[in-house]
Tab-separated table of C-alpha atoms and ligand atoms in Angstrom:
chain	number	residue	atom	x	y	z
P	1	MET	CA	35.047	-24.646	12.294
P	2	LYS	CA	37.431	-25.520	15.093
P	3	ASN	CA	37.378	-22.838	17.821
P	4	LYS	CA	34.665	-20.693	16.050
P	5	ASN	CA	32.118	-18.814	17.948
P	6	LEU	CA	28.502	-19.124	16.851
P	7	ILE	CA	26.682	-15.945	17.928
P	8	SER	CA	24.623	-15.032	14.828
P	9	ILE	CA	23.591	-17.460	12.207
P	10	THR	CA	25.518	-15.155	9.702
P	11	ASP	CA	28.695	-16.111	11.507
P	12	PHE	CA	28.577	-19.392	9.477
P	13	SER	CA	28.566	-19.435	5.710
P	14	LYS	CA	25.927	-21.258	3.784
P	15	GLU	CA	28.541	-24.115	3.296
P	16	GLU	CA	29.295	-24.290	6.916
P	17	GLN	CA	25.613	-24.309	7.832
P	18	LEU	CA	25.155	-27.286	5.453
P	19	HIS	CA	28.251	-29.042	6.753
P	20	VAL	CA	26.605	-28.858	10.273
P	21	LEU	CA	23.445	-30.385	8.987
P	22	ASP	CA	25.519	-33.227	7.186
P	23	VAL	CA	27.411	-33.982	10.469
P	24	ALA	CA	24.107	-33.913	12.356
P	25	GLU	CA	22.744	-36.467	10.076
P	26	SER	CA	25.686	-38.776	10.984
P	27	PHE	CA	24.848	-38.243	14.732
P	28	GLU	CA	21.263	-39.119	13.997
P	29	GLN	CA	22.457	-42.512	12.599
P	30	ASP	CA	24.833	-42.955	15.426
P	31	PRO	CA	24.279	-40.627	18.400
P	32	ARG	CA	26.508	-42.208	21.044
P	33	GLN	CA	30.018	-41.459	19.762
P	34	ARG	CA	32.449	-40.997	22.742
P	35	ILE	CA	34.513	-38.308	21.074
P	36	LEU	CA	34.498	-35.564	23.656
P	37	THR	CA	35.602	-37.432	26.806
P	38	ASP	CA	38.371	-35.024	27.668
P	39	LYS	CA	36.177	-31.931	27.178
P	40	VAL	CA	34.161	-29.762	29.677
P	41	VAL	CA	31.072	-27.825	28.358
P	42	ALA	CA	29.688	-24.939	30.365
P	43	THR	CA	25.951	-24.077	29.999
P	44	LEU	CA	25.158	-20.639	31.430
P	45	PHE	CA	21.504	-19.907	31.413
P	46	PHE	CA	20.522	-16.456	32.524
P	47	GLU	CA	17.040	-17.088	31.158
P	48	PRO	CA	14.697	-19.971	31.331
P	49	SER	CA	14.982	-22.891	29.003
P	50	THR	CA	13.892	-26.555	28.620
P	51	ARG	CA	14.836	-27.626	25.222
P	52	THR	CA	17.986	-25.762	24.382
P	53	ARG	CA	19.774	-26.397	27.769
P	54	LEU	CA	18.767	-29.879	28.134
P	55	SER	CA	19.285	-30.945	24.522
P	56	PHE	CA	22.867	-29.420	24.696
P	57	GLU	CA	23.469	-31.210	27.912
P	58	SER	CA	22.054	-34.569	26.510
P	59	ALA	CA	24.133	-34.044	23.388
P	60	ALA	CA	27.371	-33.376	25.445
P	61	ASN	CA	26.604	-36.327	27.634
P	62	GLN	CA	26.117	-38.726	24.750
P	63	LEU	CA	29.576	-37.559	23.326
P	64	GLY	CA	31.221	-38.241	26.732
P	65	ALA	CA	31.837	-34.543	27.643
P	66	ARG	CA	31.225	-33.323	31.256
P	67	ILE	CA	28.937	-30.554	31.937
P	68	ILE	CA	29.076	-27.573	34.322
P	69	GLY	CA	26.993	-24.461	34.681
P	70	PHE	CA	23.713	-23.099	35.967
P	71	SER	CA	20.104	-22.943	34.886
P	72	ASP	CA	19.193	-19.846	36.941
P	73	ALA	CA	21.557	-16.899	37.355
P	74	ALA	CA	20.039	-16.438	40.816
P	75	ASN	CA	22.230	-19.503	41.905
P	76	SER	CA	25.405	-17.913	40.574
P	77	SER	CA	27.509	-14.926	41.752
P	78	THR	CA	25.631	-12.759	39.442
P	79	ALA	CA	23.153	-12.436	42.191
P	80	LYS	CA	25.983	-10.833	44.407
P	81	GLY	CA	26.698	-8.340	41.632
P	82	GLU	CA	29.391	-10.046	39.467
P	83	SER	CA	29.664	-8.603	36.025
P	84	LEU	CA	29.137	-10.774	32.983
P	85	LYS	CA	32.781	-10.193	31.967
P	86	ASP	CA	34.149	-11.562	35.202
P	87	THR	CA	31.821	-14.575	34.981
P	88	ILE	CA	32.815	-15.385	31.487
P	89	LEU	CA	36.534	-14.934	32.433
P	90	MET	CA	36.084	-17.362	35.288
P	91	VAL	CA	34.148	-19.972	33.293
P	92	SER	CA	36.817	-19.878	30.606
P	93	ASN	CA	39.178	-21.327	33.211
P	94	TYR	CA	36.978	-24.246	33.773
P	95	ALA	CA	35.491	-25.197	30.546
P	96	ASP	CA	36.467	-25.854	26.875
P	97	LEU	CA	33.263	-24.318	25.415
P	98	ILE	CA	30.557	-21.951	26.834
P	99	VAL	CA	26.934	-22.244	25.779
P	100	MET	CA	25.108	-19.017	27.033
P	101	ARG	CA	21.512	-17.707	27.099
P	102	HIS	CA	21.003	-14.278	28.280
P	103	PRO	CA	18.046	-11.705	28.063
P	104	LYS	CA	20.203	-8.890	26.692
P	105	GLU	CA	20.765	-8.560	22.913
P	106	GLY	CA	24.455	-8.478	22.305
P	107	SER	CA	25.420	-10.240	25.447
P	108	SER	CA	26.634	-13.337	23.577
P	109	ARG	CA	28.836	-11.293	21.217
P	110	TYR	CA	30.336	-9.488	24.123
P	111	ALA	CA	30.929	-12.721	26.050
P	112	SER	CA	32.726	-14.084	22.968
P	113	GLU	CA	35.023	-11.074	22.834
P	114	VAL	CA	36.153	-11.608	26.473
P	115	ALA	CA	36.093	-15.449	26.654
P	116	GLY	CA	39.261	-17.516	26.326
P	117	VAL	CA	37.155	-20.409	24.871
P	118	PRO	CA	34.608	-20.552	22.008
P	119	VAL	CA	31.021	-19.237	22.871
P	120	ILE	CA	27.794	-20.641	21.353
P	121	ASN	CA	24.850	-18.224	21.638
P	122	ALA	CA	21.788	-20.105	23.089
P	123	GLY	CA	19.515	-16.992	22.548
P	124	ASP	CA	20.296	-13.397	23.472
P	125	GLY	CA	17.147	-11.380	24.078
P	126	ALA	CA	15.023	-10.822	20.936
P	127	ASN	CA	18.094	-10.929	18.630
P	128	GLN	CA	19.433	-14.303	17.591
P	129	HIS	CA	19.056	-18.071	18.247
P	130	PRO	CA	21.460	-19.599	15.874
P	131	THR	CA	21.446	-23.207	17.162
P	132	GLN	CA	17.644	-23.328	16.945
P	133	CYS	CA	18.029	-21.940	13.351
P	134	LEU	CA	20.276	-24.809	12.373
P	135	LEU	CA	17.860	-27.475	13.847
P	136	ASP	CA	15.064	-25.662	11.995
P	137	LEU	CA	17.064	-25.941	8.815
P	138	TYR	CA	17.828	-29.646	9.520
P	139	SER	CA	14.083	-30.177	10.196
P	140	ILE	CA	12.994	-28.377	6.964
P	141	ARG	CA	15.597	-30.284	4.819
P	142	LYS	CA	14.551	-33.577	6.336
P	143	THR	CA	10.793	-33.175	5.773
P	144	GLN	CA	10.975	-31.417	2.326
P	145	GLY	CA	14.062	-32.872	0.942
P	146	ARG	CA	15.459	-29.503	0.036
P	147	LEU	CA	16.021	-26.030	1.412
P	148	ASP	CA	15.497	-23.977	-1.701
P	149	LYS	CA	12.428	-22.638	-3.471
P	150	LEU	CA	10.104	-23.193	-0.556
P	151	ASP	CA	7.145	-21.102	0.560
P	152	ILE	CA	7.834	-20.371	4.239
P	153	ALA	CA	5.106	-18.811	6.446
P	154	PHE	CA	6.214	-17.217	9.752
P	155	VAL	CA	3.295	-16.669	12.070
P	156	GLY	CA	2.827	-14.669	15.412
P	157	ASP	CA	5.609	-12.604	17.091
P	158	LEU	CA	7.908	-11.691	14.336
P	159	LYS	CA	9.204	-8.666	16.107
P	160	TYR	CA	10.537	-10.235	19.345
P	161	GLY	CA	10.865	-13.952	17.926
P	162	ARG	CA	14.702	-14.394	17.805
P	163	THR	CA	14.306	-17.777	16.037
P	164	VAL	CA	12.396	-16.067	13.128
P	165	HIS	CA	15.187	-13.522	12.778
P	166	SER	CA	17.885	-16.191	12.506
P	167	LEU	CA	15.930	-18.543	10.388
P	168	THR	CA	14.825	-15.764	7.893
P	169	GLN	CA	18.462	-14.770	7.421
P	170	ALA	CA	19.594	-18.329	6.867
P	171	LEU	CA	16.787	-19.132	4.309
P	172	CYS	CA	17.924	-16.099	2.360
P	173	ASN	CA	20.692	-18.345	1.130
P	174	PHE	CA	18.078	-20.689	-0.514
P	175	ASP	CA	15.829	-18.718	-2.647
P	176	CYS	CA	12.788	-18.981	-0.506
P	177	THR	CA	9.643	-16.861	-0.536
P	178	PHE	CA	8.530	-15.367	2.930
P	179	HIS	CA	4.936	-15.094	4.139
P	180	LEU	CA	4.851	-12.943	7.192
P	181	VAL	CA	1.785	-13.204	9.334
P	182	SER	CA	1.616	-11.001	12.361
P	183	PRO	CA	-0.371	-8.277	14.071
P	184	VAL	CA	0.859	-4.960	13.020
P	185	GLU	CA	2.447	-4.388	16.326
P	186	LEU	CA	4.676	-7.435	15.968
P	187	LYS	CA	5.937	-7.146	12.205
P	188	LEU	CA	9.334	-8.516	11.311
P	189	PRO	CA	11.934	-5.861	12.045
P	190	SER	CA	13.137	-3.748	9.133
P	191	TYR	CA	16.765	-5.051	9.309
P	192	VAL	CA	15.557	-8.505	8.708
P	193	LYS	CA	13.311	-7.536	5.938
P	194	GLN	CA	16.284	-5.651	4.385
P	195	THR	CA	18.253	-8.899	4.368
P	196	ILE	CA	15.412	-10.474	2.260
P	197	LYS	CA	15.519	-7.575	-0.093
P	198	ASP	CA	19.386	-7.551	-0.284
P	199	HIS	CA	19.078	-11.188	-1.632
P	200	LYS	CA	16.367	-10.132	-4.174
P	201	LEU	CA	13.773	-12.401	-2.669
P	202	GLU	CA	10.107	-11.889	-2.046
P	203	TYR	CA	8.216	-11.333	1.154
P	204	HIS	CA	4.499	-10.682	1.661
P	205	GLN	CA	2.930	-9.364	4.781
P	206	TYR	CA	-0.552	-10.562	6.166
P	207	THR	CA	-2.569	-10.220	9.190
P	208	GLU	CA	-4.769	-13.392	8.681
P	209	LEU	CA	-3.316	-16.777	9.060
P	210	ALA	CA	-5.924	-18.435	6.785
P	211	ASP	CA	-4.440	-16.534	3.856
P	212	VAL	CA	-1.215	-18.508	3.904
P	213	ILE	CA	-2.249	-21.991	4.705
P	214	PRO	CA	-3.079	-23.171	1.124
P	215	THR	CA	0.325	-22.331	-0.295
P	216	ALA	CA	2.857	-22.899	2.536
P	217	ASP	CA	5.228	-25.659	2.521
P	218	ILE	CA	6.226	-24.731	6.087
P	219	ILE	CA	4.135	-22.968	8.650
P	220	TYR	CA	6.410	-21.759	11.508
P	221	MET	CA	4.229	-20.856	14.409
P	222	THR	CA	5.551	-18.736	17.225
P	223	ARG	CA	4.649	-17.789	20.781
P	224	VAL	CA	3.889	-14.146	21.569
P	225	GLN	CA	6.983	-13.363	23.777
P	226	ARG	CA	5.395	-12.050	26.775
P	227	GLU	CA	8.783	-11.488	28.550
P	228	ARG	CA	9.909	-8.970	26.023
P	229	PHE	CA	6.908	-6.445	26.412
P	230	ALA	CA	7.595	-3.390	28.424
P	231	ASP	CA	3.820	-2.800	28.813
P	232	LEU	CA	1.820	-5.997	29.562
P	233	MET	CA	-1.416	-4.349	28.502
P	234	GLU	CA	0.140	-4.439	24.943
P	235	TYR	CA	0.789	-8.139	25.357
P	236	GLU	CA	-2.830	-8.652	26.402
P	237	LYS	CA	-3.990	-7.127	23.242
P	238	VAL	CA	-1.999	-9.539	20.885
P	239	LYS	CA	-1.555	-12.589	22.918
P	240	ASN	CA	-4.299	-14.752	21.199
P	241	SER	CA	-3.873	-13.349	17.679
P	242	TYR	CA	-3.254	-16.724	15.946
P	243	ILE	CA	-4.471	-20.063	17.127
P	244	LEU	CA	-3.971	-22.872	14.611
P	245	ASN	CA	-6.391	-25.770	14.846
P	246	LYS	CA	-7.036	-28.987	12.840
P	247	ALA	CA	-10.002	-27.700	10.917
P	248	MET	CA	-8.033	-24.849	9.597
P	249	LEU	CA	-5.698	-27.247	7.903
P	250	GLU	CA	-8.184	-28.491	5.352
P	251	GLY	CA	-6.763	-27.670	1.868
P	252	CYS	CA	-3.153	-27.269	2.944
P	253	LYS	CA	-0.420	-28.763	0.749
P	254	SER	CA	0.234	-32.526	1.424
P	255	ASN	CA	3.852	-32.006	2.029
P	256	MET	CA	3.168	-29.114	4.525
P	257	LYS	CA	4.883	-29.234	7.933
P	258	ILE	CA	4.141	-27.085	11.019
P	259	LEU	CA	7.175	-26.153	12.948
P	260	HIS	CA	7.221	-24.286	16.237
P	261	PRO	CA	10.544	-23.607	18.306
P	262	LEU	CA	8.402	-24.337	21.461
P	263	PRO	CA	7.286	-23.709	24.126
P	264	ARG	CA	3.784	-23.284	22.800
P	265	VAL	CA	1.204	-21.504	24.914
P	266	ASN	CA	-1.964	-21.720	22.874
P	267	GLU	CA	-1.042	-20.912	19.412
P	268	ILE	CA	-1.282	-24.517	18.202
P	269	ALA	CA	-4.465	-26.413	19.455
P	270	THR	CA	-3.677	-29.879	20.624
P	271	ASP	CA	-5.867	-31.368	17.948
P	272	VAL	CA	-3.121	-30.617	15.516
P	273	ASP	CA	-0.674	-32.834	17.265
P	274	ASP	CA	-1.920	-36.052	15.657
P	275	THR	CA	-2.117	-34.845	12.172
P	276	PRO	CA	0.546	-35.537	9.580
P	277	TYR	CA	1.450	-31.964	9.433
P	278	ALA	CA	2.641	-31.549	13.105
P	279	TYR	CA	6.421	-31.727	13.268
P	280	TYR	CA	7.308	-29.660	16.249
P	281	PHE	CA	8.099	-32.368	18.693
P	282	GLN	CA	10.436	-34.197	16.098
P	283	GLN	CA	11.817	-30.731	15.469
P	284	ALA	CA	12.851	-30.458	19.036
P	285	LYS	CA	14.332	-33.928	19.005
P	286	ASN	CA	16.475	-32.966	15.913
P	287	GLY	CA	18.082	-30.408	18.245
P	288	VAL	CA	20.171	-33.013	19.947
P	289	PHE	CA	21.875	-34.196	16.779
P	290	VAL	CA	22.478	-30.663	15.496
P	291	ARG	CA	24.026	-29.644	18.883
P	292	GLN	CA	26.197	-32.765	18.842
P	293	ALA	CA	27.518	-31.720	15.412
P	294	LEU	CA	28.199	-28.182	16.557
P	295	MET	CA	30.112	-29.097	19.727
P	296	ALA	CA	32.077	-31.828	17.831
P	297	LEU	CA	33.085	-29.382	15.019
P	298	ILE	CA	33.881	-26.425	17.353
P	299	LEU	CA	35.886	-28.603	19.675
P	300	GLY	CA	37.705	-30.219	16.805
P	301	ALA	CA	36.498	-33.810	17.224
P	302	LYS	CA	35.034	-33.765	13.696
P	303	GLN	CA	36.089	-31.823	10.674
W	1	LIG	N1	13.251	-23.389	21.517
W	1	LIG	C1	13.808	-22.978	22.630
W	1	LIG	O1	14.628	-22.197	22.659
W	1	LIG	O2	13.059	-23.599	23.684
W	1	LIG	P1	13.600	-23.334	25.197
W	1	LIG	O3	13.348	-21.858	25.583
W	1	LIG	O4	12.788	-24.286	26.074
W	1	LIG	O5	15.065	-23.628	25.236
């Protein structure tokens, strides 16, 4: 995986994805391995982030790498009109690896085509979030003991939720059944449903969250992505479509875990947090180990 870009989860084969999870397990056992002391990692965030940026930076710090970058493009020369191409060419002179989040779909792919160093996509618009996908896979395997033959319920904004797009594509390698719960306006895009069909797997669409709770192994809740709506009146109509609370969990499977890429707004009530089903905070913690694995593999410090 040395020098590979990670722009879409489909850039990594099933075997490569599983290898990242295995290496991440070794970092969970021993997170402070000083194996990137000669490396500089650039984190370029053109969109807000808490978990992705800070977990990448924590991961890099624990491996001894130095971090440069920005968390707000308003503090970069983008604000003076510099193009993305010129920014990426410049940062390629200063860093061994670029981690980039950008609001435009396709921006990370473009960056990888002009960069002189590997690029990791930390989220491009409503398209892909492959590093979130790998930590989601890690969390599912850790809690369920396997990735195959699971009933996965995705709930909420399946149209704009980039984490759902990446994770659905990855889970198509594992013979899962998909239960898609959304308002009609926020259904999973056709191209992602086509991937499920191409793998000869089943998906079922619902508008009621209660319909999937008894059979799901994983309930993957998502926030309605306000920032992707062109018309905020449309957002207002769907923003409170699903709010999962503790009482609704009665009768769920004992192994069931609730995941959420976070941040949550109100789609999981806080009374769920103390139930044995809540896993979203541990899920975010797993992001550090997965991002350590990715940087170590791409920068050639692990094989
Ligand atoms: N899951 C995720 O991408 O969170 P942030 O937007 O806080 O990075």
